[in-house]
Each structure stands twice: as structure tokens, then as C-alpha cells.
């Protein structure tokens, strides 16, 4: 059996779909050239949850040069999963993926950066060629969003391999807002994941592997409460203390990790010696209570 025939058997013939073009009025947007060989496009555009993002797409590409011909952004007539092989897909932050096709308007279900990629599924991309031109309307440059938020709070860098013990203090029952940006990887050769973690790989406690985790405890962090965060999270801290950030690794803590997230915390304050001492006391009280419960 030839290699081309073997790959063809991975697909199911799709129904013919009409070509649809977005006609929504608005500004000129930002136009990107997306070569198939890149595999993924980080637009650098950030969207809040519930915002609209519009697309117009032209051009042709193929996921395997020399086989099956080229296709537009609807993908080849062979399906991989729900969509054609090479269909243009998108995702905002850790939200659900969506098909873009030749153009549509989507309401975001999560906050974060917009990523675009071809639908390749288990078939992969043996040898991509061609390119699409994609005009995106909506959102803001992520660097601009980070700069604006940092003026309202404290900007931190959280490395994937070590995490970060910050010097930020929160009072018991205080509400803070945590915004997170960027990507990290949880093992060598892994696909990058954002603050929401990889929803396809769940830890034993059902947390997505790599999800941004915040602990609130004392200076040594021998004890403290844990909160699972996302691209944008409002947290009411129950007991108070100092903040620490790291990826959720669970039973896979030993894998080599790389990359980093930018985290902006609004509502916390810089710890003083008195506040560090208070955080230590709050953590000791928490540890005693947990010992009783155990």
C-alpha cells in the first residue's frame, strides 16, 4: 500500500460546504500571512471573555505537498475529526477551539491570546506548503494589555521549572485579580500550553497539566491553600498570606519544564517584615487545623 493511500484511509469524505465570506463592517483589522510550514500562528492579540473576534481569510495551502492538491481555509474534502484536513482553527486562551473557515465572527469563551492553526489531528502534517492571508478584527495587542494592567498591580515572571515565591501579601477574605499571559511546556518536546493548562492531559485530581497554580501561605510555604487559576481569575483568598505561583504538575513533577508566564496581580500589596511574620502565623494556624482534620 502506498503512503498516500495509507493517509487517505485515515479520512472520511466530507460533504461539500459553501464558501462563505465575512462581510461585517468595521475597521481594517490586522492582516497576517500564515505559511502552512509554521504549523501555528501566535497573533499577539488578546481578548477578554465574551468579546467578538472577526475573521476574513484568503489563500490556499496543503498539509502534504504533492498529495491531494491545495485547499482553502475550509480544508481538504477529507475530514480529520469534525473538520477538513487543514481547516483553519482558532483558540483564545484556554477556551474551546473553533473552526474559522473562510470567515466568521466568534464570541470568545475565555480570556487570553488568540492562536490559529490548521486542523491536522492524528494525520499530522507530513509536508505543509502554501499560505493563508488572515485579517483579524477585534482584540488588543497583548503587550499593551500587560502594560495597562501592570500600572494597576504588580507584574511577575513565573518560570515553568522553578515557579515563583513572591513577596506579595493578601489579607484573609480579600479579593484579588490575577491575569496571566504566555506559554510554557511541561515536558521536553511537549506542545506549549498557556495558563489554563492542557485540557487533553488531566492530572489525578482532574486539573489540566500545566495549569497555573497559586498557593497562599507563609514565607517557607510548608503549608498553605492552593487555588487553580486561568488566563484571568478573580480569587477571594480565605486565609491570607504570601503568594506563590507554579504550574500544576501533580504526579508528573519530575519532567523537565521550560518557558515562563507573565502574571499581573491586582489587589495584593508588597510584604513588610510585619506582614511576613503575620503570613507565617496564618500558615502555622492553617497547618494546625489541617493536622486536626487528618
GROMACS .gro file of C-alpha atoms in nm:
model
  294
    1UNK     CA    1   0.000   0.000   0.000
    2UNK     CA    2   0.138   0.342  -0.093
    3UNK     CA    3   0.195   0.607   0.174
    4UNK     CA    4  -0.057   0.836   0.004
    5UNK     CA    5  -0.325   0.567   0.015
    6UNK     CA    6  -0.247   0.489   0.379
    7UNK     CA    7  -0.301   0.851   0.477
    8UNK     CA    8  -0.615   0.874   0.265
    9UNK     CA    9  -0.765   0.586   0.461
   10UNK     CA   10  -0.738   0.797   0.776
   11UNK     CA   11  -1.006   1.033   0.644
   12UNK     CA   12  -1.376   1.025   0.571
   13UNK     CA   13  -1.514   1.205   0.269
   14UNK     CA   14  -1.671   1.535   0.377
   15UNK     CA   15  -1.985   1.698   0.250
   16UNK     CA   16  -1.931   1.986   0.010
   17UNK     CA   17  -1.954   2.313   0.204
   18UNK     CA   18  -2.034   2.653   0.056
   19UNK     CA   19  -1.771   2.922   0.055
   20UNK     CA   20  -1.876   3.197   0.298
   21UNK     CA   21  -1.710   3.535   0.332
   22UNK     CA   22  -1.734   3.766   0.630
   23UNK     CA   23  -1.900   4.097   0.541
   24UNK     CA   24  -1.921   4.255   0.884
   25UNK     CA   25  -1.836   4.627   0.869
   26UNK     CA   26  -1.562   4.769   1.086
   27UNK     CA   27  -1.204   4.884   1.086
   28UNK     CA   28  -0.928   4.742   0.870
   29UNK     CA   29  -0.812   4.496   1.136
   30UNK     CA   30  -0.472   4.327   1.137
   31UNK     CA   31  -0.368   4.102   0.847
   32UNK     CA   32  -0.135   3.806   0.900
   33UNK     CA   33   0.038   3.580   0.648
   34UNK     CA   34   0.026   3.223   0.780
   35UNK     CA   35   0.252   2.972   0.597
   36UNK     CA   36   0.145   2.611   0.635
   37UNK     CA   37   0.501   2.519   0.728
   38UNK     CA   38   0.473   2.724   1.050
   39UNK     CA   39   0.205   2.496   1.194
   40UNK     CA   40   0.077   2.763   1.432
   41UNK     CA   41   0.030   3.140   1.440
   42UNK     CA   42   0.057   3.339   1.763
   43UNK     CA   43  -0.129   3.655   1.672
   44UNK     CA   44  -0.019   3.857   1.975
   45UNK     CA   45  -0.381   3.976   2.007
   46UNK     CA   46  -0.554   3.948   2.344
   47UNK     CA   47  -0.928   3.914   2.403
   48UNK     CA   48  -1.138   3.922   2.716
   49UNK     CA   49  -1.408   3.664   2.776
   50UNK     CA   50  -1.727   3.742   2.583
   51UNK     CA   51  -1.562   3.968   2.324
   52UNK     CA   52  -1.616   3.938   1.950
   53UNK     CA   53  -1.339   3.845   1.707
   54UNK     CA   54  -1.397   3.851   1.330
   55UNK     CA   55  -1.200   3.683   1.052
   56UNK     CA   56  -1.160   3.710   0.676
   57UNK     CA   57  -0.940   3.450   0.509
   58UNK     CA   58  -0.799   3.408   0.159
   59UNK     CA   59  -0.525   3.193   0.007
   60UNK     CA   60  -0.457   2.821  -0.026
   61UNK     CA   61  -0.237   2.568   0.146
   62UNK     CA   62  -0.188   2.196   0.185
   63UNK     CA   63  -0.080   1.980   0.475
   64UNK     CA   64   0.108   1.746   0.241
   65UNK     CA   65   0.269   1.898  -0.064
   66UNK     CA   66   0.223   1.691  -0.379
   67UNK     CA   67  -0.074   1.493  -0.246
   68UNK     CA   68  -0.446   1.579  -0.265
   69UNK     CA   69  -0.378   1.926  -0.408
   70UNK     CA   70  -0.428   2.251  -0.220
   71UNK     CA   71  -0.733   2.371  -0.026
   72UNK     CA   72  -0.862   2.697   0.110
   73UNK     CA   73  -0.921   2.758   0.481
   74UNK     CA   74  -1.211   2.510   0.484
   75UNK     CA   75  -0.957   2.231   0.448
   76UNK     CA   76  -0.942   1.932   0.217
   77UNK     CA   77  -1.252   1.730   0.133
   78UNK     CA   78  -1.120   1.462   0.368
   79UNK     CA   79  -1.209   1.506   0.733
   80UNK     CA   80  -0.987   1.471   1.035
   81UNK     CA   81  -1.239   1.457   1.317
   82UNK     CA   82  -1.518   1.709   1.261
   83UNK     CA   83  -1.340   1.928   1.007
   84UNK     CA   84  -1.147   1.905   0.684
   85UNK     CA   85  -0.777   1.825   0.692
   86UNK     CA   86  -0.608   2.165   0.701
   87UNK     CA   87  -0.918   2.363   0.804
   88UNK     CA   88  -0.818   2.685   0.979
   89UNK     CA   89  -0.886   2.661   1.353
   90UNK     CA   90  -0.857   2.906   1.639
   91UNK     CA   91  -0.849   2.921   2.016
   92UNK     CA   92  -0.845   3.209   2.265
   93UNK     CA   93  -0.652   3.135   2.583
   94UNK     CA   94  -0.763   2.803   2.726
   95UNK     CA   95  -1.107   2.820   2.563
   96UNK     CA   96  -1.262   2.574   2.322
   97UNK     CA   97  -1.124   2.552   1.970
   98UNK     CA   98  -1.339   2.677   1.684
   99UNK     CA   99  -1.334   2.644   1.307
  100UNK     CA  100  -1.281   2.967   1.114
  101UNK     CA  101  -1.316   2.858   0.754
  102UNK     CA  102  -1.322   3.145   0.506
  103UNK     CA  103  -1.450   3.388   0.767
  104UNK     CA  104  -1.680   3.424   1.065
  105UNK     CA  105  -1.735   3.615   1.388
  106UNK     CA  106  -1.680   3.432   1.718
  107UNK     CA  107  -1.765   3.531   2.074
  108UNK     CA  108  -1.478   3.426   2.297
  109UNK     CA  109  -1.543   3.183   2.581
  110UNK     CA  110  -1.218   3.258   2.765
  111UNK     CA  111  -0.970   3.539   2.811
  112UNK     CA  112  -0.627   3.519   2.652
  113UNK     CA  113  -0.421   3.540   2.337
  114UNK     CA  114  -0.561   3.432   2.001
  115UNK     CA  115  -0.384   3.134   1.840
  116UNK     CA  116  -0.450   2.998   1.492
  117UNK     CA  117  -0.353   2.658   1.349
  118UNK     CA  118  -0.453   2.404   1.082
  119UNK     CA  119  -0.666   2.104   1.172
  120UNK     CA  120  -0.423   1.813   1.142
  121UNK     CA  121  -0.544   1.570   1.408
  122UNK     CA  122  -0.381   1.227   1.411
  123UNK     CA  123  -0.280   1.264   1.045
  124UNK     CA  124  -0.028   1.536   1.126
  125UNK     CA  125   0.137   1.749   0.861
  126UNK     CA  126   0.380   1.541   0.652
  127UNK     CA  127   0.492   1.842   0.449
  128UNK     CA  128   0.296   2.166   0.454
  129UNK     CA  129   0.308   2.419   0.170
  130UNK     CA  130   0.122   2.735   0.069
  131UNK     CA  131  -0.014   3.008   0.293
  132UNK     CA  132  -0.327   3.188   0.406
  133UNK     CA  133  -0.385   3.561   0.448
  134UNK     CA  134  -0.596   3.621   0.758
  135UNK     CA  135  -0.748   3.953   0.863
  136UNK     CA  136  -0.848   3.969   1.229
  137UNK     CA  137  -1.073   4.237   1.375
  138UNK     CA  138  -1.101   4.290   1.747
  139UNK     CA  139  -0.879   4.245   2.050
  140UNK     CA  140  -0.577   4.441   2.162
  141UNK     CA  141  -0.204   4.378   2.140
  142UNK     CA  142  -0.117   4.157   2.434
  143UNK     CA  143   0.189   4.368   2.525
  144UNK     CA  144  -0.038   4.670   2.556
  145UNK     CA  145  -0.279   4.483   2.783
  146UNK     CA  146   0.004   4.368   3.010
  147UNK     CA  147   0.142   4.722   3.035
  148UNK     CA  148  -0.200   4.864   3.127
  149UNK     CA  149  -0.263   4.600   3.393
  150UNK     CA  150   0.087   4.638   3.540
  151UNK     CA  151   0.008   5.002   3.613
  152UNK     CA  152  -0.277   4.880   3.834
  153UNK     CA  153  -0.096   4.595   4.005
  154UNK     CA  154   0.232   4.402   4.026
  155UNK     CA  155   0.392   4.226   3.731
  156UNK     CA  156   0.569   3.894   3.797
  157UNK     CA  157   0.760   3.641   3.585
  158UNK     CA  158   0.686   3.278   3.672
  159UNK     CA  159   0.936   3.024   3.526
  160UNK     CA  160   0.795   2.680   3.449
  161UNK     CA  161   1.089   2.493   3.601
  162UNK     CA  162   1.109   2.665   3.942
  163UNK     CA  163   0.787   2.858   3.990
  164UNK     CA  164   0.798   3.180   4.191
  165UNK     CA  165   0.763   3.259   4.560
  166UNK     CA  166   0.657   3.623   4.553
  167UNK     CA  167   0.671   3.886   4.825
  168UNK     CA  168   0.305   3.983   4.781
  169UNK     CA  169   0.068   3.964   5.078
  170UNK     CA  170  -0.310   3.928   5.083
  171UNK     CA  171  -0.540   3.961   5.382
  172UNK     CA  172  -0.785   3.686   5.485
  173UNK     CA  173  -1.111   3.705   5.287
  174UNK     CA  174  -0.953   3.954   5.046
  175UNK     CA  175  -1.036   3.953   4.675
  176UNK     CA  176  -0.756   3.977   4.419
  177UNK     CA  177  -0.745   3.957   4.038
  178UNK     CA  178  -0.476   3.753   3.863
  179UNK     CA  179  -0.411   3.789   3.488
  180UNK     CA  180  -0.167   3.550   3.323
  181UNK     CA  181  -0.003   3.561   2.980
  182UNK     CA  182   0.242   3.349   2.782
  183UNK     CA  183   0.313   2.979   2.744
  184UNK     CA  184   0.524   2.705   2.897
  185UNK     CA  185   0.588   2.337   2.833
  186UNK     CA  186   0.555   2.057   3.086
  187UNK     CA  187   0.798   1.809   2.933
  188UNK     CA  188   1.060   1.802   2.661
  189UNK     CA  189   0.902   1.818   2.316
  190UNK     CA  190   0.555   1.897   2.450
  191UNK     CA  191   0.324   2.140   2.278
  192UNK     CA  192   0.322   2.477   2.458
  193UNK     CA  193   0.029   2.541   2.689
  194UNK     CA  194  -0.099   2.861   2.846
  195UNK     CA  195  -0.213   2.945   3.200
  196UNK     CA  196  -0.523   2.725   3.164
  197UNK     CA  197  -0.312   2.412   3.115
  198UNK     CA  198  -0.353   2.127   2.868
  199UNK     CA  199  -0.715   2.010   2.887
  200UNK     CA  200  -0.623   1.693   2.694
  201UNK     CA  201  -0.391   1.577   2.972
  202UNK     CA  202  -0.551   1.572   3.315
  203UNK     CA  203  -0.374   1.502   3.643
  204UNK     CA  204  -0.508   1.260   3.900
  205UNK     CA  205  -0.716   1.539   4.058
  206UNK     CA  206  -0.857   1.626   3.712
  207UNK     CA  207  -0.658   1.950   3.689
  208UNK     CA  208  -0.518   2.018   3.338
  209UNK     CA  209  -0.144   1.951   3.338
  210UNK     CA  210   0.041   2.284   3.340
  211UNK     CA  211  -0.245   2.495   3.474
  212UNK     CA  212  -0.124   2.798   3.667
  213UNK     CA  213  -0.149   2.731   4.039
  214UNK     CA  214  -0.134   2.984   4.324
  215UNK     CA  215  -0.059   2.900   4.684
  216UNK     CA  216  -0.120   3.127   4.979
  217UNK     CA  217   0.098   3.052   5.279
  218UNK     CA  218   0.394   3.150   5.489
  219UNK     CA  219   0.747   3.253   5.383
  220UNK     CA  220   0.865   2.890   5.373
  221UNK     CA  221   0.545   2.755   5.215
  222UNK     CA  222   0.539   2.446   5.433
  223UNK     CA  223   0.162   2.489   5.443
  224UNK     CA  224  -0.092   2.692   5.254
  225UNK     CA  225  -0.409   2.684   5.049
  226UNK     CA  226  -0.398   2.614   4.675
  227UNK     CA  227  -0.600   2.786   4.401
  228UNK     CA  228  -0.621   2.681   4.036
  229UNK     CA  229  -0.603   2.985   3.810
  230UNK     CA  230  -0.657   3.054   3.440
  231UNK     CA  231  -0.584   3.334   3.193
  232UNK     CA  232  -0.794   3.571   3.403
  233UNK     CA  233  -0.913   3.481   3.753
  234UNK     CA  234  -1.077   3.661   4.043
  235UNK     CA  235  -0.992   3.490   4.372
  236UNK     CA  236  -1.127   3.553   4.722
  237UNK     CA  237  -0.846   3.432   4.946
  238UNK     CA  238  -0.982   3.258   5.251
  239UNK     CA  239  -0.692   3.270   5.499
  240UNK     CA  240  -0.438   3.521   5.373
  241UNK     CA  241  -0.061   3.511   5.345
  242UNK     CA  242   0.211   3.536   5.082
  243UNK     CA  243   0.153   3.431   4.720
  244UNK     CA  244   0.343   3.161   4.532
  245UNK     CA  245   0.292   3.057   4.167
  246UNK     CA  246   0.384   2.740   3.974
  247UNK     CA  247   0.241   2.505   3.709
  248UNK     CA  248   0.024   2.217   3.825
  249UNK     CA  249   0.236   1.905   3.773
  250UNK     CA  250   0.080   1.651   4.010
  251UNK     CA  251   0.226   1.306   3.967
  252UNK     CA  252   0.445   1.426   3.676
  253UNK     CA  253   0.657   1.674   3.872
  254UNK     CA  254   0.986   1.520   3.758
  255UNK     CA  255   0.963   1.612   3.390
  256UNK     CA  256   1.189   1.891   3.258
  257UNK     CA  257   0.984   2.209   3.207
  258UNK     CA  258   1.059   2.526   3.011
  259UNK     CA  259   0.908   2.863   2.930
  260UNK     CA  260   0.751   3.119   3.158
  261UNK     CA  261   0.432   3.312   3.220
  262UNK     CA  262   0.386   3.681   3.286
  263UNK     CA  263   0.148   3.726   3.580
  264UNK     CA  264  -0.009   4.053   3.693
  265UNK     CA  265  -0.165   4.058   4.041
  266UNK     CA  266  -0.411   4.331   4.133
  267UNK     CA  267  -0.518   4.381   4.494
  268UNK     CA  268  -0.218   4.236   4.678
  269UNK     CA  269   0.044   4.453   4.849
  270UNK     CA  270   0.417   4.432   4.895
  271UNK     CA  271   0.503   4.247   5.213
  272UNK     CA  272   0.674   4.423   5.502
  273UNK     CA  273   0.861   4.239   5.781
  274UNK     CA  274   0.544   4.262   5.989
  275UNK     CA  275   0.331   4.116   5.710
  276UNK     CA  276   0.578   3.830   5.653
  277UNK     CA  277   0.556   3.748   6.024
  278UNK     CA  278   0.178   3.757   6.001
  279UNK     CA  279   0.186   3.528   5.698
  280UNK     CA  280   0.396   3.280   5.894
  281UNK     CA  281   0.143   3.285   6.176
  282UNK     CA  282  -0.150   3.236   5.937
  283UNK     CA  283   0.030   2.939   5.777
  284UNK     CA  284   0.103   2.785   6.118
  285UNK     CA  285  -0.264   2.817   6.216
  286UNK     CA  286  -0.365   2.653   5.887
  287UNK     CA  287  -0.119   2.367   5.939
  288UNK     CA  288  -0.252   2.301   6.290
  289UNK     CA  289  -0.609   2.294   6.161
  290UNK     CA  290  -0.516   2.052   5.881
  291UNK     CA  291  -0.340   1.825   6.134
  292UNK     CA  292  -0.662   1.806   6.338
  293UNK     CA  293  -0.867   1.722   6.028
  294UNK     CA  294  -0.624   1.448   5.931
   0.00000   0.00000   0.00000
